[in-house]
């Protein structure tokens, strides 16, 4: 009976992991398309996106370094790539995409590679994953503050935040069952709550804006 229950839980986790990976392949696409079509970064907090990119990168490199099952973190590959695209778009449309920022991208890739291939002591990896939670929370709080203070979501995509809510909720479940890593679980659970908050705020203020037009 226990074996059957374990097999059922494993199957459920595999299905959840698959849906998360599929969702994350396109998670930032609605936001990217919104920026490209409008040629505007209005409402999108650059600081929020930068912190989010750092947080996703830490999660990706930590899981890789710890040799966790690929199915538990593969989506971060797509999330990091999409966030880097979004960062470049934000820099481009705000007129800040200049040659002098290239060294910062080089530093980012060197540090990420050092974490992923464990060129740094394990204690550094533990400190890094510990910083993942405040980075994730900080990025979302900054975006929440930007929306609430302006009472305007601008080009922020509710679809993207809705998918983010689902992926973090599903990952909370798979992490609890497969690895039981408390630091990672806390990150996912709190991110899930903040993602839901952001989605609802975007929907709410967008409706308010539409009502004002009429």
Short mmCIF file of N, CA, C and O in Angstrom, two decimals, residues 90-176:
data_model
loop_
_atom_site.label_atom_id
_atom_site.label_comp_id
_atom_site.label_asym_id
_atom_site.label_seq_id
_atom_site.Cartn_x
_atom_site.Cartn_y
_atom_site.Cartn_z
N UNK A 90 13.98 46.17 -21.69
CA UNK A 90 13.76 47.31 -20.81
C UNK A 90 14.87 48.34 -20.97
O UNK A 90 14.61 49.55 -20.99
N UNK A 91 16.10 47.85 -21.08
CA UNK A 91 17.22 48.77 -21.29
C UNK A 91 17.11 49.47 -22.65
O UNK A 91 17.36 50.68 -22.76
N UNK A 92 16.70 48.71 -23.66
CA UNK A 92 16.59 49.28 -25.01
C UNK A 92 15.52 50.37 -25.08
O UNK A 92 15.79 51.48 -25.58
N UNK A 93 14.33 50.07 -24.59
CA UNK A 93 13.22 51.02 -24.71
C UNK A 93 13.31 52.18 -23.71
O UNK A 93 12.57 53.16 -23.84
N UNK A 94 14.21 52.06 -22.75
CA UNK A 94 14.44 53.18 -21.84
C UNK A 94 15.71 53.94 -22.23
O UNK A 94 16.13 54.87 -21.53
N UNK A 95 16.32 53.53 -23.34
CA UNK A 95 17.51 54.22 -23.86
C UNK A 95 18.77 53.99 -23.04
O UNK A 95 19.71 54.80 -23.10
N UNK A 96 18.85 52.88 -22.32
CA UNK A 96 20.01 52.63 -21.45
C UNK A 96 20.86 51.44 -21.92
O UNK A 96 21.80 51.04 -21.23
N UNK A 97 20.55 50.88 -23.08
CA UNK A 97 21.31 49.75 -23.59
C UNK A 97 22.58 50.27 -24.26
O UNK A 97 22.57 50.63 -25.43
N UNK A 98 23.64 50.30 -23.51
CA UNK A 98 24.91 50.85 -23.99
C UNK A 98 26.06 49.86 -23.77
O UNK A 98 25.95 48.93 -22.97
N UNK A 99 27.15 50.08 -24.49
CA UNK A 99 28.30 49.19 -24.44
C UNK A 99 28.87 49.08 -23.02
O UNK A 99 29.34 48.01 -22.60
N UNK A 100 28.80 50.16 -22.26
CA UNK A 100 29.42 50.18 -20.94
C UNK A 100 28.78 49.20 -19.94
O UNK A 100 29.36 48.92 -18.89
N UNK A 101 27.59 48.67 -20.26
CA UNK A 101 26.97 47.72 -19.34
C UNK A 101 27.38 46.28 -19.65
O UNK A 101 27.08 45.38 -18.85
N UNK A 102 28.08 46.05 -20.77
CA UNK A 102 28.47 44.70 -21.15
C UNK A 102 29.32 44.00 -20.07
O UNK A 102 29.15 42.80 -19.84
N UNK A 103 30.28 44.70 -19.42
CA UNK A 103 31.05 44.03 -18.37
C UNK A 103 30.18 43.46 -17.25
O UNK A 103 30.53 42.43 -16.65
N UNK A 104 29.04 44.09 -16.97
CA UNK A 104 28.16 43.58 -15.93
C UNK A 104 27.53 42.24 -16.33
O UNK A 104 27.34 41.36 -15.49
N UNK A 105 27.22 42.10 -17.62
CA UNK A 105 26.71 40.82 -18.10
C UNK A 105 27.80 39.75 -17.99
O UNK A 105 27.51 38.60 -17.66
N UNK A 106 29.05 40.13 -18.27
CA UNK A 106 30.16 39.19 -18.15
C UNK A 106 30.33 38.72 -16.71
O UNK A 106 30.53 37.53 -16.44
N UNK A 107 30.22 39.66 -15.76
CA UNK A 107 30.33 39.31 -14.34
C UNK A 107 29.21 38.35 -13.95
O UNK A 107 29.43 37.36 -13.23
N UNK A 108 28.02 38.61 -14.46
CA UNK A 108 26.87 37.75 -14.17
C UNK A 108 27.13 36.31 -14.61
O UNK A 108 26.90 35.36 -13.85
N UNK A 109 27.62 36.14 -15.83
CA UNK A 109 27.85 34.80 -16.35
C UNK A 109 29.00 34.09 -15.63
O UNK A 109 28.94 32.88 -15.40
N UNK A 110 30.03 34.81 -15.24
CA UNK A 110 31.15 34.21 -14.51
C UNK A 110 30.70 33.73 -13.14
O UNK A 110 31.00 32.60 -12.71
N UNK A 111 29.95 34.57 -12.42
CA UNK A 111 29.47 34.20 -11.09
C UNK A 111 28.50 33.02 -11.17
O UNK A 111 28.59 32.07 -10.37
N UNK A 112 27.59 33.06 -12.13
CA UNK A 112 26.61 31.97 -12.29
C UNK A 112 27.31 30.65 -12.58
O UNK A 112 26.96 29.61 -12.02
N UNK A 113 28.31 30.68 -13.46
CA UNK A 113 29.05 29.46 -13.80
C UNK A 113 29.81 28.93 -12.59
O UNK A 113 29.89 27.71 -12.38
N UNK A 114 30.36 29.83 -11.79
CA UNK A 114 31.11 29.42 -10.59
C UNK A 114 30.20 28.70 -9.61
O UNK A 114 30.61 27.71 -8.98
N UNK A 115 28.97 29.18 -9.47
CA UNK A 115 28.02 28.53 -8.59
C UNK A 115 27.60 27.17 -9.15
O UNK A 115 27.57 26.17 -8.42
N UNK A 116 27.26 27.13 -10.42
CA UNK A 116 26.73 25.92 -11.04
C UNK A 116 27.73 24.76 -10.99
O UNK A 116 27.35 23.60 -10.75
N UNK A 117 29.01 25.04 -11.22
CA UNK A 117 30.02 23.99 -11.27
C UNK A 117 30.82 23.86 -9.97
O UNK A 117 31.87 23.24 -9.94
N UNK A 118 30.29 24.50 -8.91
CA UNK A 118 30.83 24.37 -7.55
C UNK A 118 32.30 24.76 -7.49
O UNK A 118 33.11 24.08 -6.86
N UNK A 119 32.63 25.86 -8.16
CA UNK A 119 33.96 26.43 -8.04
C UNK A 119 34.08 27.26 -6.76
O UNK A 119 35.14 27.81 -6.48
N UNK A 120 32.99 27.34 -6.03
CA UNK A 120 32.96 28.07 -4.76
C UNK A 120 32.66 27.07 -3.65
O UNK A 120 32.08 26.00 -3.90
N UNK A 121 33.04 27.36 -2.41
CA UNK A 121 32.75 26.46 -1.29
C UNK A 121 31.24 26.24 -1.12
O UNK A 121 30.43 27.11 -1.45
N UNK A 122 30.88 25.07 -0.57
CA UNK A 122 29.45 24.76 -0.38
C UNK A 122 28.76 25.77 0.52
O UNK A 122 27.57 26.03 0.37
N UNK A 123 29.51 26.34 1.46
CA UNK A 123 28.91 27.32 2.36
C UNK A 123 28.43 28.55 1.58
O UNK A 123 27.41 29.17 1.93
N UNK A 124 29.13 28.86 0.49
CA UNK A 124 28.72 29.98 -0.35
C UNK A 124 27.42 29.64 -1.08
O UNK A 124 26.53 30.49 -1.22
N UNK A 125 27.30 28.39 -1.51
CA UNK A 125 26.07 27.95 -2.16
C UNK A 125 24.88 28.05 -1.20
O UNK A 125 23.80 28.48 -1.58
N UNK A 126 25.11 27.65 0.05
CA UNK A 126 24.04 27.73 1.04
C UNK A 126 23.64 29.17 1.33
O UNK A 126 22.45 29.48 1.49
N UNK A 127 24.63 30.04 1.38
CA UNK A 127 24.33 31.46 1.58
C UNK A 127 23.57 32.02 0.38
O UNK A 127 22.68 32.85 0.53
N UNK A 128 23.95 31.54 -0.82
CA UNK A 128 23.31 32.02 -2.04
C UNK A 128 21.83 31.63 -2.06
O UNK A 128 20.96 32.46 -2.34
N UNK A 129 21.55 30.34 -1.77
CA UNK A 129 20.15 29.91 -1.80
C UNK A 129 19.37 30.60 -0.68
O UNK A 129 18.17 30.86 -0.81
N UNK A 130 20.05 30.94 0.40
CA UNK A 130 19.41 31.70 1.47
C UNK A 130 19.01 33.09 1.02
O UNK A 130 18.02 33.65 1.49
N UNK A 131 19.78 33.65 0.08
CA UNK A 131 19.47 34.99 -0.43
C UNK A 131 18.39 34.94 -1.51
O UNK A 131 17.84 35.96 -1.90
N UNK A 132 18.10 33.73 -2.00
CA UNK A 132 17.09 33.60 -3.05
C UNK A 132 15.73 34.08 -2.62
O UNK A 132 15.00 34.73 -3.38
N UNK A 133 15.37 33.79 -1.36
CA UNK A 133 14.06 34.21 -0.85
C UNK A 133 13.93 35.73 -0.76
O UNK A 133 12.97 36.29 -1.29
N UNK A 134 14.87 36.44 -0.10
CA UNK A 134 14.73 37.90 -0.06
C UNK A 134 14.79 38.54 -1.44
O UNK A 134 14.14 39.55 -1.69
N UNK A 135 15.57 37.95 -2.37
CA UNK A 135 15.63 38.49 -3.73
C UNK A 135 14.27 38.33 -4.42
O UNK A 135 13.77 39.27 -5.06
N UNK A 136 13.69 37.15 -4.29
CA UNK A 136 12.39 36.89 -4.90
C UNK A 136 11.31 37.77 -4.31
O UNK A 136 10.52 38.38 -5.03
N UNK A 137 11.30 37.85 -2.98
CA UNK A 137 10.31 38.68 -2.30
C UNK A 137 10.51 40.15 -2.66
O UNK A 137 9.57 40.87 -2.96
N UNK A 138 11.77 40.58 -2.62
CA UNK A 138 12.08 41.98 -2.91
C UNK A 138 11.65 42.38 -4.30
O UNK A 138 11.11 43.48 -4.50
N UNK A 139 11.87 41.50 -5.27
CA UNK A 139 11.51 41.83 -6.66
C UNK A 139 10.00 42.02 -6.80
O UNK A 139 9.53 42.95 -7.47
N UNK A 140 9.25 41.15 -6.15
CA UNK A 140 7.79 41.23 -6.26
C UNK A 140 7.23 42.40 -5.47
O UNK A 140 6.27 43.05 -5.90
N UNK A 141 7.82 42.67 -4.31
CA UNK A 141 7.38 43.82 -3.50
C UNK A 141 7.62 45.12 -4.27
O UNK A 141 6.78 46.04 -4.23
N UNK A 142 8.76 45.21 -4.96
CA UNK A 142 9.05 46.41 -5.75
C UNK A 142 8.01 46.61 -6.85
O UNK A 142 7.56 47.73 -7.11
N UNK A 143 7.62 45.50 -7.51
CA UNK A 143 6.63 45.61 -8.58
C UNK A 143 5.26 45.95 -8.00
O UNK A 143 4.51 46.74 -8.58
N UNK A 144 4.94 45.37 -6.86
CA UNK A 144 3.67 45.69 -6.19
C UNK A 144 3.63 47.17 -5.82
O UNK A 144 2.63 47.86 -6.05
N UNK A 145 4.73 47.66 -5.27
CA UNK A 145 4.80 49.07 -4.87
C UNK A 145 4.64 49.98 -6.08
O UNK A 145 3.94 51.00 -6.02
N UNK A 146 5.28 49.60 -7.20
CA UNK A 146 5.20 50.42 -8.42
C UNK A 146 3.76 50.52 -8.90
O UNK A 146 3.29 51.60 -9.28
N UNK A 147 3.03 49.41 -8.87
CA UNK A 147 1.65 49.40 -9.35
C UNK A 147 0.73 50.17 -8.41
O UNK A 147 -0.08 51.00 -8.83
N UNK A 148 0.87 49.90 -7.11
CA UNK A 148 -0.02 50.53 -6.12
C UNK A 148 0.23 52.03 -6.02
O UNK A 148 -0.71 52.84 -5.94
N UNK A 149 1.50 52.44 -6.04
CA UNK A 149 1.82 53.86 -5.89
C UNK A 149 1.32 54.68 -7.08
O UNK A 149 0.90 55.82 -6.93
N UNK A 150 1.37 54.07 -8.27
CA UNK A 150 0.90 54.77 -9.48
C UNK A 150 -0.55 54.47 -9.79
O UNK A 150 -1.15 55.12 -10.63
N UNK A 151 -1.10 53.44 -9.11
CA UNK A 151 -2.46 52.98 -9.37
C UNK A 151 -2.67 52.72 -10.86
O UNK A 151 -3.73 53.02 -11.42
N UNK A 152 -1.63 52.16 -11.46
CA UNK A 152 -1.66 51.90 -12.90
C UNK A 152 -0.69 50.76 -13.19
O UNK A 152 0.51 50.89 -12.92
N UNK A 153 -1.16 49.64 -13.77
CA UNK A 153 -0.28 48.52 -14.06
C UNK A 153 0.58 48.74 -15.31
O UNK A 153 1.53 47.98 -15.55
N UNK A 154 0.25 49.77 -16.09
CA UNK A 154 1.03 50.04 -17.29
C UNK A 154 1.06 48.84 -18.21
O UNK A 154 0.03 48.28 -18.56
N UNK A 155 2.28 48.39 -18.57
CA UNK A 155 2.43 47.27 -19.49
C UNK A 155 2.66 45.94 -18.76
O UNK A 155 3.03 44.94 -19.38
N UNK A 156 2.44 45.93 -17.46
CA UNK A 156 2.62 44.69 -16.69
C UNK A 156 1.56 43.68 -17.12
O UNK A 156 0.37 44.00 -17.21
N UNK A 157 1.97 42.45 -17.39
CA UNK A 157 1.07 41.42 -17.90
C UNK A 157 0.44 40.58 -16.79
O UNK A 157 1.16 39.92 -16.03
N UNK A 158 -0.88 40.59 -16.72
CA UNK A 158 -1.59 39.76 -15.74
C UNK A 158 -1.45 38.28 -16.08
O UNK A 158 -1.41 37.42 -15.18
N UNK A 159 -1.35 37.97 -17.37
CA UNK A 159 -1.20 36.58 -17.80
C UNK A 159 0.11 36.00 -17.28
O UNK A 159 0.17 34.87 -16.78
N UNK A 160 1.18 36.78 -17.41
CA UNK A 160 2.48 36.32 -16.93
C UNK A 160 2.45 36.04 -15.43
O UNK A 160 2.94 35.01 -14.97
N UNK A 161 1.85 36.95 -14.66
CA UNK A 161 1.81 36.75 -13.21
C UNK A 161 0.86 35.63 -12.82
O UNK A 161 1.07 34.94 -11.81
N UNK A 162 -0.17 35.41 -13.62
CA UNK A 162 -1.07 34.29 -13.37
C UNK A 162 -0.36 32.96 -13.57
O UNK A 162 -0.52 32.03 -12.76
N UNK A 163 0.41 32.86 -14.64
CA UNK A 163 1.18 31.64 -14.87
C UNK A 163 2.25 31.46 -13.80
O UNK A 163 2.54 30.33 -13.37
N UNK A 164 2.84 32.57 -13.36
CA UNK A 164 3.85 32.50 -12.30
C UNK A 164 3.23 31.97 -11.01
O UNK A 164 3.86 31.19 -10.28
N UNK A 165 1.99 32.39 -10.73
CA UNK A 165 1.28 31.89 -9.55
C UNK A 165 1.11 30.37 -9.62
O UNK A 165 1.39 29.65 -8.66
N UNK A 166 0.67 29.89 -10.77
CA UNK A 166 0.48 28.44 -10.92
C UNK A 166 1.79 27.67 -10.77
O UNK A 166 1.85 26.65 -10.07
N UNK A 167 2.84 28.15 -11.42
CA UNK A 167 4.11 27.42 -11.39
C UNK A 167 4.69 27.35 -9.97
O UNK A 167 5.20 26.30 -9.56
N UNK A 168 4.61 28.43 -9.22
CA UNK A 168 5.16 28.41 -7.86
C UNK A 168 4.29 27.57 -6.92
O UNK A 168 4.80 26.93 -6.00
N UNK A 169 2.99 27.54 -7.18
CA UNK A 169 2.11 26.69 -6.38
C UNK A 169 2.43 25.21 -6.64
O UNK A 169 2.55 24.41 -5.70
N UNK A 170 2.60 24.86 -7.92
CA UNK A 170 2.91 23.48 -8.27
C UNK A 170 4.29 23.08 -7.74
O UNK A 170 4.47 21.96 -7.24
N UNK A 171 5.24 23.99 -7.81
CA UNK A 171 6.59 23.70 -7.34
C UNK A 171 6.64 23.55 -5.81
O UNK A 171 7.46 22.81 -5.28
N UNK A 172 5.75 24.25 -5.12
CA UNK A 172 5.67 24.07 -3.67
C UNK A 172 5.32 22.62 -3.34
O UNK A 172 5.88 22.01 -2.43
N UNK A 173 4.40 22.07 -4.12
CA UNK A 173 3.97 20.68 -3.91
C UNK A 173 5.09 19.70 -4.24
O UNK A 173 5.40 18.80 -3.45
N UNK A 174 5.72 19.88 -5.42
CA UNK A 174 6.76 18.92 -5.83
C UNK A 174 7.99 18.99 -4.92
O UNK A 174 8.61 17.97 -4.63
N UNK A 175 8.33 20.18 -4.48
CA UNK A 175 9.48 20.32 -3.57
C UNK A 175 9.20 19.65 -2.23
O UNK A 175 10.06 18.96 -1.68
N UNK A 176 7.99 19.84 -1.72
CA UNK A 176 7.61 19.22 -0.44
C UNK A 176 7.70 17.70 -0.52
O UNK A 176 8.20 17.04 0.40
#
